[in-house]
Tab-separated table of C-alpha atoms in Angstrom:
chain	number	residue	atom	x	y	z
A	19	UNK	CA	-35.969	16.661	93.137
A	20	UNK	CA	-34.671	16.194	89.698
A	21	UNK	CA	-36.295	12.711	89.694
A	22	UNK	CA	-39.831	14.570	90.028
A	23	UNK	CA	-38.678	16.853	87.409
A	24	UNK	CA	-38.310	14.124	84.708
A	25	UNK	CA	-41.126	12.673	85.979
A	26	UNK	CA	-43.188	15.631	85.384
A	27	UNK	CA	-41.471	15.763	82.115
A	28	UNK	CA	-41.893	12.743	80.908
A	29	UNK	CA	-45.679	12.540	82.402
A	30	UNK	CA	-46.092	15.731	80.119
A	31	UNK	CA	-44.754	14.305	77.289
A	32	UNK	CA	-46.721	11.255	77.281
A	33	UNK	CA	-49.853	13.525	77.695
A	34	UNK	CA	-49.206	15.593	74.690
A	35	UNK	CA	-48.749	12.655	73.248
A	36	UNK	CA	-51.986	11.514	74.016
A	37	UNK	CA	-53.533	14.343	73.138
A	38	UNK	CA	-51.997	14.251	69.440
A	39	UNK	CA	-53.459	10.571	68.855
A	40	UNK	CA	-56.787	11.549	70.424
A	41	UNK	CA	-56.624	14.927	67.633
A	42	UNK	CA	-56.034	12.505	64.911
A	43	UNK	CA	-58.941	10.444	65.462
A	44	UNK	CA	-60.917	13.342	65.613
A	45	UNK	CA	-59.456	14.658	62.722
A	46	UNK	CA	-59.864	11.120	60.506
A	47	UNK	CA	-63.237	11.185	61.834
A	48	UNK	CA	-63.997	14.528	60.338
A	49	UNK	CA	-62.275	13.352	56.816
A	50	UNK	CA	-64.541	10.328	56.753
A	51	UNK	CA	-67.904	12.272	57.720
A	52	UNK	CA	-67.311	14.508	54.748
A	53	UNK	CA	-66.779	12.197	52.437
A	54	UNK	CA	-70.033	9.716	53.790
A	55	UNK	CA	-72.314	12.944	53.229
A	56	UNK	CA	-70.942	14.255	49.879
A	57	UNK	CA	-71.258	11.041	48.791
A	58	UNK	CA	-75.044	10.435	50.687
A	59	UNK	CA	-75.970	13.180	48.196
A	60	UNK	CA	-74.630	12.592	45.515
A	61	UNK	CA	-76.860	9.090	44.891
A	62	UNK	CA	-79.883	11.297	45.313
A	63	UNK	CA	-79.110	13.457	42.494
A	64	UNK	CA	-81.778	11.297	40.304
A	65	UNK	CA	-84.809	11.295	42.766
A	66	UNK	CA	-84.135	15.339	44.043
A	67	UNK	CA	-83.997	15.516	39.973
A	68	UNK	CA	-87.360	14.037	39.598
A	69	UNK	CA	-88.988	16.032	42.488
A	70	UNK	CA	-87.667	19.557	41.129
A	71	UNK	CA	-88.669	18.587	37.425
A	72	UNK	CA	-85.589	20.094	35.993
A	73	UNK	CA	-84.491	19.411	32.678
A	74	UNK	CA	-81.179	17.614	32.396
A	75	UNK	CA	-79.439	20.885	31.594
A	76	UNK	CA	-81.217	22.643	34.415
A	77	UNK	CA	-79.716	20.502	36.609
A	78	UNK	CA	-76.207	20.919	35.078
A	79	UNK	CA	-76.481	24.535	36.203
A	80	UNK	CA	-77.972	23.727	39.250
A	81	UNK	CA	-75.184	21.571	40.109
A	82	UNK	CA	-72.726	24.022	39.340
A	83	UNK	CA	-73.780	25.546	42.943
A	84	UNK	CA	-71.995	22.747	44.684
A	85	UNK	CA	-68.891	24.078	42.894
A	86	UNK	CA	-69.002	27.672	42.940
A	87	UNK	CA	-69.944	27.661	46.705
A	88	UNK	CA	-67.007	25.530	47.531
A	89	UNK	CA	-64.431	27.808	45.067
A	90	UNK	CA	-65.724	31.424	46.502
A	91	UNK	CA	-65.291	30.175	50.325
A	92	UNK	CA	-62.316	28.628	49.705
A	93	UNK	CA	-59.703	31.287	50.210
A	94	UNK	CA	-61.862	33.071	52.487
A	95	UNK	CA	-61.658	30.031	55.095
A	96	UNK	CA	-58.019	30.105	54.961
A	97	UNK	CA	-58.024	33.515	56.353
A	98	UNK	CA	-60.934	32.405	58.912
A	99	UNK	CA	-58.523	29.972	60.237
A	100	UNK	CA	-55.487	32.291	60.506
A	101	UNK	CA	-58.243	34.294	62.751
A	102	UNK	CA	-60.069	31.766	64.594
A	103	UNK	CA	-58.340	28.620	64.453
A	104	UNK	CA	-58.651	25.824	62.110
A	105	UNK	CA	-59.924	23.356	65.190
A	106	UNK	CA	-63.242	25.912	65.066
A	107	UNK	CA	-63.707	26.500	62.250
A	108	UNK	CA	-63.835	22.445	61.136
A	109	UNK	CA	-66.741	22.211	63.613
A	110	UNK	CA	-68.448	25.094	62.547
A	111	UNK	CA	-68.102	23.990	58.928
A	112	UNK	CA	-69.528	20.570	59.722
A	113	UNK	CA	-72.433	21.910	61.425
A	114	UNK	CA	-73.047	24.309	58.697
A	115	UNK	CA	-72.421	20.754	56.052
A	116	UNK	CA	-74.946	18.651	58.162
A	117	UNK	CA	-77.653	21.023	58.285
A	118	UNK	CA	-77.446	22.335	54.874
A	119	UNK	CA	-77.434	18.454	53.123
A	120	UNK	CA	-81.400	18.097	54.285
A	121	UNK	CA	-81.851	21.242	51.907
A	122	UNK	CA	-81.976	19.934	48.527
A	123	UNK	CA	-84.974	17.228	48.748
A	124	UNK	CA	-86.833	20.357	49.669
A	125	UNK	CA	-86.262	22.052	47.056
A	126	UNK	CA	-88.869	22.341	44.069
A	127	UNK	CA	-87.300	23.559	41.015
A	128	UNK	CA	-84.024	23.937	39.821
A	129	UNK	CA	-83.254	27.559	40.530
A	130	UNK	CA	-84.317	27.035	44.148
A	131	UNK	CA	-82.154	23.787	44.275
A	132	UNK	CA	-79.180	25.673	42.956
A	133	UNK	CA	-79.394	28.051	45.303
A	134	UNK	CA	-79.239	25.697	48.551
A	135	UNK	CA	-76.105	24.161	46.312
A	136	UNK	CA	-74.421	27.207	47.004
A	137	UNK	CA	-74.616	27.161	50.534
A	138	UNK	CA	-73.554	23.167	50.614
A	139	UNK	CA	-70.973	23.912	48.405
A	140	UNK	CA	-69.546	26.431	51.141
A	141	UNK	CA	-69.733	24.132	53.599
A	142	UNK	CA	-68.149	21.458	51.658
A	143	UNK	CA	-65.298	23.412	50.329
A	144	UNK	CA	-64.654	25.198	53.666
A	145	UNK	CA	-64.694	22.297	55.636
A	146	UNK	CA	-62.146	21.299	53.537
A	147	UNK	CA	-59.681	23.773	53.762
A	148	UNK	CA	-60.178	23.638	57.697
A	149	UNK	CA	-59.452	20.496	58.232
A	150	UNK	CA	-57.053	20.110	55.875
A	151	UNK	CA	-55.350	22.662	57.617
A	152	UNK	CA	-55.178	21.228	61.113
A	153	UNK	CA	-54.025	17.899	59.372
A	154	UNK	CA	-50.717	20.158	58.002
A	155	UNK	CA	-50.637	20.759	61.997
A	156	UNK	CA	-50.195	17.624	62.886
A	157	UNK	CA	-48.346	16.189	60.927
A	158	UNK	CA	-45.935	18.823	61.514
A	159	UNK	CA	-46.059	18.065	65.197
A	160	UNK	CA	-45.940	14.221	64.708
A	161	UNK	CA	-42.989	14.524	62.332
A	162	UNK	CA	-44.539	11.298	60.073
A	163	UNK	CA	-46.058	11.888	56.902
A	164	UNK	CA	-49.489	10.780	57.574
A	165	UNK	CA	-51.436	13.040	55.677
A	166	UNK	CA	-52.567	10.201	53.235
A	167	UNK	CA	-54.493	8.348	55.422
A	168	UNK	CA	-56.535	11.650	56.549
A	169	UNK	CA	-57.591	11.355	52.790
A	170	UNK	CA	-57.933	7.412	52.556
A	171	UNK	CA	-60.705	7.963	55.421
A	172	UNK	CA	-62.695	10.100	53.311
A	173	UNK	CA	-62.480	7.827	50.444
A	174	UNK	CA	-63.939	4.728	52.968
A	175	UNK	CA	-66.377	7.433	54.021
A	176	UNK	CA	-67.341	8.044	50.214
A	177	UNK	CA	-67.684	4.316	49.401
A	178	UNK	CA	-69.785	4.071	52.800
A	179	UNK	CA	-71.575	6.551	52.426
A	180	UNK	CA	-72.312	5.451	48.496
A	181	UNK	CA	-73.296	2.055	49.353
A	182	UNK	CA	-75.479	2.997	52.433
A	183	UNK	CA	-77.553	5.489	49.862
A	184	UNK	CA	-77.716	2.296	47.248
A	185	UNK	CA	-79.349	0.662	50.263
A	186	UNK	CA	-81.879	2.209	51.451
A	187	UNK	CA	-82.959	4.604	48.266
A	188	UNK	CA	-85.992	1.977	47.284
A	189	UNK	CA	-87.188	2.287	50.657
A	190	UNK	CA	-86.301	5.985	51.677
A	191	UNK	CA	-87.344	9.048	50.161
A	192	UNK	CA	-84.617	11.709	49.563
A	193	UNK	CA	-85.932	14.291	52.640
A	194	UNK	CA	-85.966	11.270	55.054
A	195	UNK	CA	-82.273	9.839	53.453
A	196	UNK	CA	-80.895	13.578	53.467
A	197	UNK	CA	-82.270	14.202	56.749
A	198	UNK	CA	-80.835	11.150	58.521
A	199	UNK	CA	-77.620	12.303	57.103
A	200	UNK	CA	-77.951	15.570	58.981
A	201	UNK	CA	-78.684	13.787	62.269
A	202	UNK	CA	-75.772	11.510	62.035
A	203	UNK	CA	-73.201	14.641	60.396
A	204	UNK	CA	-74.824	16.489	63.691
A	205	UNK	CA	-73.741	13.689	66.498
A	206	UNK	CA	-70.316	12.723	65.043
A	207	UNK	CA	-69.673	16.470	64.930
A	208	UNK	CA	-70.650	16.733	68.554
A	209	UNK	CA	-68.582	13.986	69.659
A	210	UNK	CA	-65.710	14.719	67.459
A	211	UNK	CA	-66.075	18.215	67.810
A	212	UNK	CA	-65.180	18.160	71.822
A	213	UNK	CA	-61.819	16.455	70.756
A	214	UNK	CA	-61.037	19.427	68.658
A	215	UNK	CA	-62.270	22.655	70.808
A	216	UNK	CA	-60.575	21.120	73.418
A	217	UNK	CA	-56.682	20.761	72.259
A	218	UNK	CA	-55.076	23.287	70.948
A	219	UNK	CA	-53.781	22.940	67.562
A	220	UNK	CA	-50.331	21.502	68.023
A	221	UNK	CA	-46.694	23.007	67.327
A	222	UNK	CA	-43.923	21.533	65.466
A	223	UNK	CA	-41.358	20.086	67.634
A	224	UNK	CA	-38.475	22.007	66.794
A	225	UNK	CA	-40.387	25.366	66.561
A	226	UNK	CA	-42.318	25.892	70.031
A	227	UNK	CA	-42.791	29.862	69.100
A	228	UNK	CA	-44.693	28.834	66.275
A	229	UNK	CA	-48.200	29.714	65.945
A	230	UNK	CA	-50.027	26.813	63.904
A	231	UNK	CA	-51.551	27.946	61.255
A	232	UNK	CA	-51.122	31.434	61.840
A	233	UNK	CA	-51.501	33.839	59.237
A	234	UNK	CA	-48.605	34.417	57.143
A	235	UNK	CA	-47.345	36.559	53.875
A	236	UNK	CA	-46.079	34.341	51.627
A	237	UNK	CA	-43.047	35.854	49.708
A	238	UNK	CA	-43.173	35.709	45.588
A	239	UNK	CA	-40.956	32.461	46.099
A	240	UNK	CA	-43.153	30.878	48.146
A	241	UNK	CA	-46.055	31.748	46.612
A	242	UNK	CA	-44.710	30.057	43.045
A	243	UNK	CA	-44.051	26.670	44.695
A	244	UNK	CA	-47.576	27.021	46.529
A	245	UNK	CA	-49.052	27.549	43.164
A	246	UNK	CA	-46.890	24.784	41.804
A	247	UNK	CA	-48.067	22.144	44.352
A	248	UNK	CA	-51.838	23.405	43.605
A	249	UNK	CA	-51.006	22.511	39.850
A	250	UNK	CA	-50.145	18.710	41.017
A	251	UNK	CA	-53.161	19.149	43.143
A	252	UNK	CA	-55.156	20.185	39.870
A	253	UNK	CA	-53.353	17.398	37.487
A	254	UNK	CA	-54.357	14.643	39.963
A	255	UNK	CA	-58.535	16.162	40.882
A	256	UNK	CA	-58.480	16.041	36.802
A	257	UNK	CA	-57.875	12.348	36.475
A	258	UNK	CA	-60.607	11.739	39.309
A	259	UNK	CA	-63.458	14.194	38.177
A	260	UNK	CA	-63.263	12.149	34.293
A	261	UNK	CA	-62.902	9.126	35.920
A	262	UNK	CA	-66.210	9.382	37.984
A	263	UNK	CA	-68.344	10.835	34.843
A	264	UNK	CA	-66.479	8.965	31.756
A	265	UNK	CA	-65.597	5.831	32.954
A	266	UNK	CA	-68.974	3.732	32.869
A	267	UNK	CA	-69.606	5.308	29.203
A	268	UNK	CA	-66.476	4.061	27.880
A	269	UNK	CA	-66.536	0.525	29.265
A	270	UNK	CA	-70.093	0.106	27.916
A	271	UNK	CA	-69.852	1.932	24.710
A	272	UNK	CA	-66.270	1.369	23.359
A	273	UNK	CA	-65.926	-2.121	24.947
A	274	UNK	CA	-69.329	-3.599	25.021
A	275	UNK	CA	-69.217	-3.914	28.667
A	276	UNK	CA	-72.777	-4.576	30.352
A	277	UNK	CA	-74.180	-1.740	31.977
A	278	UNK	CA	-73.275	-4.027	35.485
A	279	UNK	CA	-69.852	-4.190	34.467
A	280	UNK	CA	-69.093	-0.833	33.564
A	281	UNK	CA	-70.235	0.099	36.703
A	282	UNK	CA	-67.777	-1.434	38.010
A	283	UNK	CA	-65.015	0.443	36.500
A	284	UNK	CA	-65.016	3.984	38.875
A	285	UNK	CA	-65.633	1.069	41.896
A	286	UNK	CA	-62.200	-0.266	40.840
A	287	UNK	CA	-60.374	3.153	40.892
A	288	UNK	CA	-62.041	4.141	43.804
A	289	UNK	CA	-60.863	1.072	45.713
A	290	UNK	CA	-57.182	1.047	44.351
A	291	UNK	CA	-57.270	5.152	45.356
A	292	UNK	CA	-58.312	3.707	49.127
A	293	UNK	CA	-55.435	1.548	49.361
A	294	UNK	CA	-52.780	3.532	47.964
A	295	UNK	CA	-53.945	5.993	50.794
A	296	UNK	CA	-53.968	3.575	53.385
A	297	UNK	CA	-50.201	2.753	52.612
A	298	UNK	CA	-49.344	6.316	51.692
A	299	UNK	CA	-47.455	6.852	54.769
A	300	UNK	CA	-45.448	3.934	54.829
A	301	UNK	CA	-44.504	4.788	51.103
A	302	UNK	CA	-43.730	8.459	52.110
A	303	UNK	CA	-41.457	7.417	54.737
A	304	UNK	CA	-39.546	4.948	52.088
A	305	UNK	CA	-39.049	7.245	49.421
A	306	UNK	CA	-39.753	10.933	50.552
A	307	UNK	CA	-42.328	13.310	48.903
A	308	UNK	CA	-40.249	13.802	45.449
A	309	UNK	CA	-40.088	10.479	44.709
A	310	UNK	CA	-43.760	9.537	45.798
A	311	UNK	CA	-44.792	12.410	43.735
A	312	UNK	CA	-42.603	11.494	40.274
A	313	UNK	CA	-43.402	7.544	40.735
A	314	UNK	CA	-47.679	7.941	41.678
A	315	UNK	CA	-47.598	10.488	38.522
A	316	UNK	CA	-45.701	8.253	36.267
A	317	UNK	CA	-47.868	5.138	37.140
A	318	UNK	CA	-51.191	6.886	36.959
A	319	UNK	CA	-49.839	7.990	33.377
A	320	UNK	CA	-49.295	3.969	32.342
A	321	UNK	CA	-52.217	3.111	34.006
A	322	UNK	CA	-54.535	5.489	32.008
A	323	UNK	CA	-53.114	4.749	29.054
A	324	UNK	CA	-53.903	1.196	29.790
A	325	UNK	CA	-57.393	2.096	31.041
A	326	UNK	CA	-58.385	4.299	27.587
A	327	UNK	CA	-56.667	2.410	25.221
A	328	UNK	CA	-57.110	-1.495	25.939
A	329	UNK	CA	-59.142	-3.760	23.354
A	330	UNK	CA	-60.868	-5.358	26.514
A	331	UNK	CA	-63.215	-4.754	29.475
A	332	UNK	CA	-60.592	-6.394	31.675
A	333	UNK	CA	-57.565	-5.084	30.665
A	334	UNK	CA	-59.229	-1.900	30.635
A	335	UNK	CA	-60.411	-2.091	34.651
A	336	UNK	CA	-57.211	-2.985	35.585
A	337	UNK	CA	-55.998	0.506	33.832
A	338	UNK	CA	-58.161	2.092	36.393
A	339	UNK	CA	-56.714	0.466	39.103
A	340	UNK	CA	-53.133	1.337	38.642
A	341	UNK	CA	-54.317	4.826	37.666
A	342	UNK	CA	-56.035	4.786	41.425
A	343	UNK	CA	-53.444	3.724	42.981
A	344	UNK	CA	-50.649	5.817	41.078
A	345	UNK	CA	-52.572	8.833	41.978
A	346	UNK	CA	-53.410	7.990	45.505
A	347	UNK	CA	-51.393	10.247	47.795
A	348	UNK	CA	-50.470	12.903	44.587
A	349	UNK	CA	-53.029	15.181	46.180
A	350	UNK	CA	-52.933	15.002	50.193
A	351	UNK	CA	-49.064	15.309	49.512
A	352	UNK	CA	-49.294	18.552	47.432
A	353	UNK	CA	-51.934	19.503	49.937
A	354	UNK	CA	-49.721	19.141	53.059
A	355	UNK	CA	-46.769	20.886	51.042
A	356	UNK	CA	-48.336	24.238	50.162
A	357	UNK	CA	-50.009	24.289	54.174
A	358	UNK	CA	-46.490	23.875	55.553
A	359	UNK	CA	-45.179	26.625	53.210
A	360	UNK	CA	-48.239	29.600	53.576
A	361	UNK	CA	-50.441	28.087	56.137
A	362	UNK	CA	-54.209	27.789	55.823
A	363	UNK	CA	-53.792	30.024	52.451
A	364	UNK	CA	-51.343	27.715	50.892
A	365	UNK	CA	-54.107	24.684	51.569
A	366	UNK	CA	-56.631	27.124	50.362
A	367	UNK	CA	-54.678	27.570	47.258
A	368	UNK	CA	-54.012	24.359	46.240
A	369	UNK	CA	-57.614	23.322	47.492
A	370	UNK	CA	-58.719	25.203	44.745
A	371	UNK	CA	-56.513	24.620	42.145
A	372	UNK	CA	-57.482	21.299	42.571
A	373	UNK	CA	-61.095	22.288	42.452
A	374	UNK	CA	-60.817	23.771	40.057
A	375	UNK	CA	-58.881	20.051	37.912
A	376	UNK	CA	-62.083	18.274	39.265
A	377	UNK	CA	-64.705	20.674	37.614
A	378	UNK	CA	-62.076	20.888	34.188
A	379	UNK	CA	-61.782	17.070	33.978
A	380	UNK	CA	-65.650	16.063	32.600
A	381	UNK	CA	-66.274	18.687	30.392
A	382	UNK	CA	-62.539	18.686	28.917
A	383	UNK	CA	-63.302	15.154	28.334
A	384	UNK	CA	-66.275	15.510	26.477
A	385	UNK	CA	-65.326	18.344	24.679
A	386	UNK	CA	-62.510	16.066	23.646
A	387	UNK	CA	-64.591	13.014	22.603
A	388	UNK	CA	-66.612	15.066	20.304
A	389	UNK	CA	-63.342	16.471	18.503
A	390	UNK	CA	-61.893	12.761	18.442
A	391	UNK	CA	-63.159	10.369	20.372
A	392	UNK	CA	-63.579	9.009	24.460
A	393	UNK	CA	-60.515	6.886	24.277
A	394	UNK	CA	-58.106	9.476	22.791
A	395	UNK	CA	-60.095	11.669	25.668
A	396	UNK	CA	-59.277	10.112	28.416
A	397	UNK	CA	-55.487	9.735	27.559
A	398	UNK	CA	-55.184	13.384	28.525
A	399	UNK	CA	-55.549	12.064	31.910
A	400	UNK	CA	-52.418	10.151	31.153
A	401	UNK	CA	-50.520	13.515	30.220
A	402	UNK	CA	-51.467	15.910	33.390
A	403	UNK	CA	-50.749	12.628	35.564
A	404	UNK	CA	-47.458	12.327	33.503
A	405	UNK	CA	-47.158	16.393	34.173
A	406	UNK	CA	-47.890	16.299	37.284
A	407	UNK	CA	-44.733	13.963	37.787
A	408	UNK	CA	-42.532	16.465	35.807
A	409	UNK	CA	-43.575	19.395	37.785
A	410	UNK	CA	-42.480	17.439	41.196
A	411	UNK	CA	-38.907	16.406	39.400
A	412	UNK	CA	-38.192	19.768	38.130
A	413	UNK	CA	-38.806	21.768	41.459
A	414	UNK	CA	-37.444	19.024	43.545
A	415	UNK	CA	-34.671	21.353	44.724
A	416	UNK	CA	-36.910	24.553	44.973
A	417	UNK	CA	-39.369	22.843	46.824
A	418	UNK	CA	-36.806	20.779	49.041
């Protein structure tokens, strides 16, 4: 009798254990299908452009839909998934982001186009916090700091997704691009989506009473270092969002690079970004989250100092790369952080602190180069990296 006890014990066991690696497929599935449609879109801003005949500034506003949508539904989805569960809410969110990417194209002017922005930019940002949120879950339950590579899948997702549009945009019009994405974003979901609706989202080990992602009331305390993580969160999106608009400009116009080269430049962070994701974990588990946090700060500060200030195209690319890969796993980490601390809120927080760094960065930065110039701009991406660093240091205990 006691032998069919373990048995059944360890038979259970090795099922939940199944169950967890099946979840984090699903789950890295999810991270990569957002990032292959954000990015699917965002190489058809110049043809949706031409087809609404908006201005340049027009569009500028327009755009600001993406943003705003994602920023209003942000906390709200953290409370969604306190009620409903984060597992259904990610596959209601990527139904709601596959359906609403074919919207754009049809669009024809910029107010209309702005408004279907809203509604993409609530799917986007929700879908975010969601499955964000079940990520904190698991790797809670798993005990292994694996959040990085939840966030290196959306990166290969965003360079796939990027190349695939480069591909076929002489030979596809936007609606037929935009709505191929929303066929493929509406099978992975299904597929994927099964995984998630079926397991339930997992418990730590050592606390079987606790309700994942369950809503909580953060105390003052806990609020601060929620806020505090969303800060690194904000310091690292800032470096990214001025890398992705900036970069090109400065490699062409302050270092003569061809327009091929310079090109090149955010292709070179976004790579480096990748692989410091893909060996995030493996780092974690070496030196802990403080250390990851001061060290990826600290190099991203060197590397962006390298990156705005060197007298060559070269030198100047390989800037960007240690600036990827310094501030790799700055974000997922600060991410994972505030969900363990306040649950689907804390992610929500941070989520939009960090939003909110992304949509600072490029106007800060040309704000900047007017005042002085793009170089001396795109040091400040040096300082809230270097920040960023000093904020994990000085609440290493508070946080611990």
């Amino acid at each position: 009798m006691p032998q069919i006890n373990k048995a059944r014990s360890h038979s259970a066991v090795r099922g939940s254990r199944s169950d967890l690696s099946r979840l984090r497929i699903a789950l890295t599935v999810f991270f990569a299908l957002d990032g292959f449609i954000f990015a699917g879109w965002v190489v058809r801003i110049p043809a949706i452009k031409e087809r609404t005949g908006a201005s340049a500034s027009a569009l500028g506003l327009a755009l600001l839909g993406v943003s705003a949508g994602a920023v209003i539904t942000m906390m709200l989805t953290g409370r969604l998934c306190g009620r409903y569960g984060t597992h259904r809410v990610t596959v209601a969110c990527a139904v709601l982001l596959s359906l609403s990417v074919a919207l754009p194209p049809l669009t024809r002017s910029a107010v209309a186009l702005g408004t279907v922005l809203l509604l993409f930019g609530a799917a986007y940002g929700s879908l975010n916090v969601a499955f964000n949120s079940a990520a904190v879950d698991l790797v809670a339950a798993l005990r292994r700091p694996i959040m990085p590579s939840f966030h290196a899948a959306f990166s290969l997702g965003g360079m796939i997704g990027a190349g695939l549009g480069g591909l076929v945009a002489g030979s596809l019009s936007p609606v037929r691009h935009l709505f191929g994405l929303t066929l493929i974003g509406l099978l992975v979901t299904a597929v994927a989506g099964r995984t998630l609706l079926r397991i339930q989202p997992p418990s730590a080990p050592e606390d079987t009473t606790h309700q994942p992602s369950a809503p909580r009331r953060p105390n003052p305390r806990t609020r601060g270092l929620v806020i505090t993580f969303g800060l690194i969160a904000l310091c690292t999106a800032y470096g990214e969002g001025a890398l992705a608009d900036w970069s090109a400009l400065h490699l062409e116009h302050d270092l003569d690079a061809a327009p091929g080269v310079a090109a090149v430049g955010y292709s070179c962070f976004a790579l480096a970004m990748t692989i410091g994701r893909l060996t995030g974990t493996r780092l974690l588990e070496r030196l802990g989250q403080t250390r990851t946090l001061v060290g990826g700060g600290a190099t991203a500060a060197l590397g962006m100092l390298l990156g705005a200030l060197a007298p060559s195209v070269w030198a100047a690319l390989l800037g960007f790369m240690i600036t990827g890969l310094g501030l790799a796993n700055l974000f997922p980490v600060a991410v994972e952080r505030a969900g363990r601390l306040a649950g689907p809120d804390g992610v929500a927080i941070a989520s939009t602190l960090g939003y909110g760094g992304m949509l600072l960065g490029p106007p800060a930065i040309g704000f900047m180069a007017d005042w002085f110039s793009l170089p001396a701009a795109l040091t400040s991406v040096a300082v809230l990296a270097a920040t960023a660093a000093a904020i994990a240091l000085l609440t290493r205990r508070a946080a611990g």
